[in-house]
C-alpha atoms as a printed R data frame, in Angstrom:
    type eleno elety resid chain resno       x       y       z
1   ATOM     1    CA   MET     A     1  18.238  -9.782  -8.018
2   ATOM     2    CA   PHE     A     2  17.279  -6.402  -6.565
3   ATOM     3    CA   ILE     A     3  14.056  -6.291  -8.588
4   ATOM     4    CA   ILE     A     4  12.830  -9.439  -6.849
5   ATOM     5    CA   LYS     A     5  12.688  -7.706  -3.460
6   ATOM     6    CA   TYR     A     6  10.486  -4.977  -4.967
7   ATOM     7    CA   LEU     A     7   8.190  -7.544  -6.551
8   ATOM     8    CA   LYS     A     8   7.948  -9.478  -3.272
9   ATOM     9    CA   SER     A     9   7.099  -6.272  -1.453
10  ATOM    10    CA   LEU     A    10   4.336  -5.505  -3.949
11  ATOM    11    CA   LEU     A    11   3.161  -9.107  -3.589
12  ATOM    12    CA   TYR     A    12   2.872  -8.616   0.183
13  ATOM    13    CA   VAL     A    13   0.908  -5.417  -0.420
14  ATOM    14    CA   PHE     A    14  -1.517  -7.024  -2.863
15  ATOM    15    CA   ALA     A    15  -1.944 -10.169  -0.737
16  ATOM    16    CA   SER     A    16  -2.758  -8.166   2.378
17  ATOM    17    CA   ILE     A    17  -5.153  -5.918   0.423
18  ATOM    18    CA   ILE     A    18  -6.964  -9.013  -0.845
19  ATOM    19    CA   CYS     A    19  -7.190 -10.491   2.676
20  ATOM    20    CA   PHE     A    20  -8.509  -7.239   4.132
21  ATOM    21    CA   SER     A    21 -10.962  -6.884   1.234
22  ATOM    22    CA   ILE     A    22 -12.386 -10.334   1.864
23  ATOM    23    CA   ILE     A    23 -12.847  -9.557   5.564
24  ATOM    24    CA   ILE     A    24 -14.373  -6.119   4.977
25  ATOM    25    CA   GLY     A    25 -16.553  -7.427   2.154
26  ATOM    26    CA   SER     A    26 -17.877 -10.232   4.336
27  ATOM    27    CA   LEU     A    27 -18.671  -7.847   7.176
28  ATOM    28    CA   SER     A    28 -20.384  -5.482   4.778
29  ATOM    29    CA   TYR     A    29 -22.319  -8.298   3.089
30  ATOM    30    CA   PHE     A    30 -23.844  -9.434   6.369
31  ATOM    31    CA   ASN     A    31 -24.736  -5.819   7.250
32  ATOM    32    CA   ILE     A    32 -22.396  -5.733  10.226
33  ATOM    33    CA   LEU     A    33 -20.761  -2.570   8.905
34  ATOM    34    CA   GLY     A    34 -22.417   0.530   7.524
35  ATOM    35    CA   THR     A    35 -21.354   2.340   4.393
36  ATOM    36    CA   ASN     A    36 -19.268   4.976   6.152
37  ATOM    37    CA   ALA     A    37 -17.536   2.395   8.342
38  ATOM    38    CA   THR     A    38 -16.739   0.324   5.274
39  ATOM    39    CA   LYS     A    39 -15.112   3.281   3.518
40  ATOM    40    CA   ILE     A    40 -13.016   4.107   6.572
41  ATOM    41    CA   LEU     A    41 -11.949   0.481   7.019
42  ATOM    42    CA   GLU     A    42 -10.985   0.269   3.334
43  ATOM    43    CA   LEU     A    43  -8.640   3.228   3.750
44  ATOM    44    CA   ILE     A    44  -7.192   1.779   6.953
45  ATOM    45    CA   ALA     A    45  -6.698  -1.593   5.255
46  ATOM    46    CA   ILE     A    46  -4.788  -0.027   2.379
47  ATOM    47    CA   VAL     A    47  -2.613   1.981   4.763
48  ATOM    48    CA   ILE     A    48  -1.835  -1.143   6.819
49  ATOM    49    CA   SER     A    49  -1.049  -3.061   3.629
50  ATOM    50    CA   MET     A    50   1.331  -0.354   2.483
51  ATOM    51    CA   VAL     A    51   3.039  -0.346   5.894
52  ATOM    52    CA   ILE     A    52   3.463  -4.134   5.643
53  ATOM    53    CA   GLY     A    53   5.055  -3.780   2.210
54  ATOM    54    CA   GLY     A    54   7.249  -0.965   3.500
55  ATOM    55    CA   ILE     A    55   8.413  -3.026   6.465
56  ATOM    56    CA   TYR     A    56   9.359  -5.872   4.140
57  ATOM    57    CA   ILE     A    57  11.336  -3.645   1.793
58  ATOM    58    CA   GLY     A    58  12.933  -1.890   4.767
59  ATOM    59    CA   LYS     A    59  14.178  -5.188   6.170
60  ATOM    60    CA   LYS     A    60  15.669  -6.114   2.802
61  ATOM    61    CA   SER     A    61  17.457  -2.801   2.207
62  ATOM    62    CA   ASN     A    62  20.863  -1.906   3.596
63  ATOM    63    CA   LYS     A    63  20.440   1.811   4.200
64  ATOM    64    CA   LYS     A    64  18.141   4.735   3.373
65  ATOM    65    CA   GLY     A    65  14.917   2.861   3.967
66  ATOM    66    CA   TYR     A    66  12.851   5.942   3.249
67  ATOM    67    CA   LEU     A    67  14.049   5.927  -0.361
68  ATOM    68    CA   GLU     A    68  13.108   2.261  -0.734
69  ATOM    69    CA   GLY     A    69   9.687   3.034   0.706
70  ATOM    70    CA   LEU     A    70   9.337   5.966  -1.663
71  ATOM    71    CA   LYS     A    71  10.091   3.688  -4.614
72  ATOM    72    CA   ILE     A    72   7.484   1.132  -3.549
73  ATOM    73    CA   GLY     A    73   4.949   3.863  -2.724
74  ATOM    74    CA   LEU     A    74   5.404   5.578  -6.066
75  ATOM    75    CA   SER     A    75   5.175   2.312  -7.972
76  ATOM    76    CA   MET     A    76   1.950   1.478  -6.116
77  ATOM    77    CA   VAL     A    77   0.551   4.930  -6.877
78  ATOM    78    CA   VAL     A    78   1.356   4.478 -10.573
79  ATOM    79    CA   ILE     A    79  -0.352   1.066 -10.571
80  ATOM    80    CA   LEU     A    80  -3.448   2.367  -8.772
81  ATOM    81    CA   PHE     A    81  -3.683   5.524 -10.877
82  ATOM    82    CA   THR     A    82  -3.341   3.579 -14.116
83  ATOM    83    CA   PHE     A    83  -5.917   1.037 -13.016
84  ATOM    84    CA   SER     A    84  -8.420   3.626 -11.819
85  ATOM    85    CA   TYR     A    85  -8.021   5.736 -14.952
86  ATOM    86    CA   LEU     A    86  -8.157   2.912 -17.489
87  ATOM    87    CA   ALA     A    87 -10.670   0.592 -15.805
88  ATOM    88    CA   TYR     A    88 -13.031   3.047 -14.151
89  ATOM    89    CA   ASN     A    89 -12.301   6.249 -16.098
90  ATOM    90    CA   ILE     A    90 -11.815   8.153 -12.839
91  ATOM    91    CA   SER     A    91 -10.065  11.451 -13.441
92  ATOM    92    CA   PHE     A    92  -7.461  12.971 -11.164
93  ATOM    93    CA   SER     A    93  -8.914  15.007  -8.285
94  ATOM    94    CA   LEU     A    94  -7.859  16.504  -4.970
95  ATOM    95    CA   THR     A    95  -9.207  13.549  -2.989
96  ATOM    96    CA   SER     A    96  -7.250  11.091  -5.121
97  ATOM    97    CA   LEU     A    97  -4.116  13.203  -4.656
98  ATOM    98    CA   ILE     A    98  -4.578  13.082  -0.875
99  ATOM    99    CA   PHE     A    99  -5.158   9.318  -1.087
100 ATOM   100    CA   TYR     A   100  -1.947   8.824  -3.076
101 ATOM   101    CA   ILE     A   101   0.034  10.993  -0.654
102 ATOM   102    CA   ILE     A   102  -1.292   8.897   2.256
103 ATOM   103    CA   ILE     A   103  -0.170   5.742   0.447
104 ATOM   104    CA   ILE     A   104   3.333   7.118  -0.127
105 ATOM   105    CA   ILE     A   105   3.697   8.307   3.480
106 ATOM   106    CA   ALA     A   106   2.496   4.946   4.841
107 ATOM   107    CA   THR     A   107   5.023   3.077   2.727
108 ATOM   108    CA   ILE     A   108   7.856   5.402   3.734
109 ATOM   109    CA   LEU     A   109   6.982   5.010   7.424
110 ATOM   110    CA   GLY     A   110   6.801   1.231   7.005
111 ATOM   111    CA   SER     A   111  10.210   1.084   5.375
112 ATOM   112    CA   ILE     A   112  11.690   3.247   8.116
113 ATOM   113    CA   LEU     A   113  10.226   0.858  10.698
114 ATOM   114    CA   GLY     A   114  11.549  -2.110   8.724
115 ATOM   115    CA   ILE     A   115  15.088  -0.851   8.500
116 ATOM   116    CA   ASN     A   116  15.051  -0.008  12.214
117 ATOM   117    CA   LYS     A   117  13.772  -3.502  13.046
118 ATOM   118    CA   LYS     A   118  16.542  -4.980  10.924
119 ATOM   119    CA   SER     A   119  19.253  -2.984  12.666
120 ATOM   120    CA   SER     A   120  17.937  -3.924  16.134
121 ATOM   121    CA   ASN     A   121  18.032  -7.692  15.406
């Protein structure tokens, strides 16, 4: 039962990443956005997606939302690292470490917001 809430949270993350990717890809395709703007918007989209997943898991948890966010953030980092290493043969670097830390922090902050929203309702 408890694994379903983690899977739903990851589903929210992946669904929002896909929606943001379609929007950013369309804007980039029609030359509305430049290359640098596209890269920045991709990072912002991933951070917003991780916050959305964190808010969902925070609303579903009873206490210690930051630990739930850490679990989701770490699982997302493992998925992204595995995919980038196996599919694209991208090795681990300082920029990827910073990217993964940003993902974990965004998910933790989202889960903290989610558990606070739950307690205020």
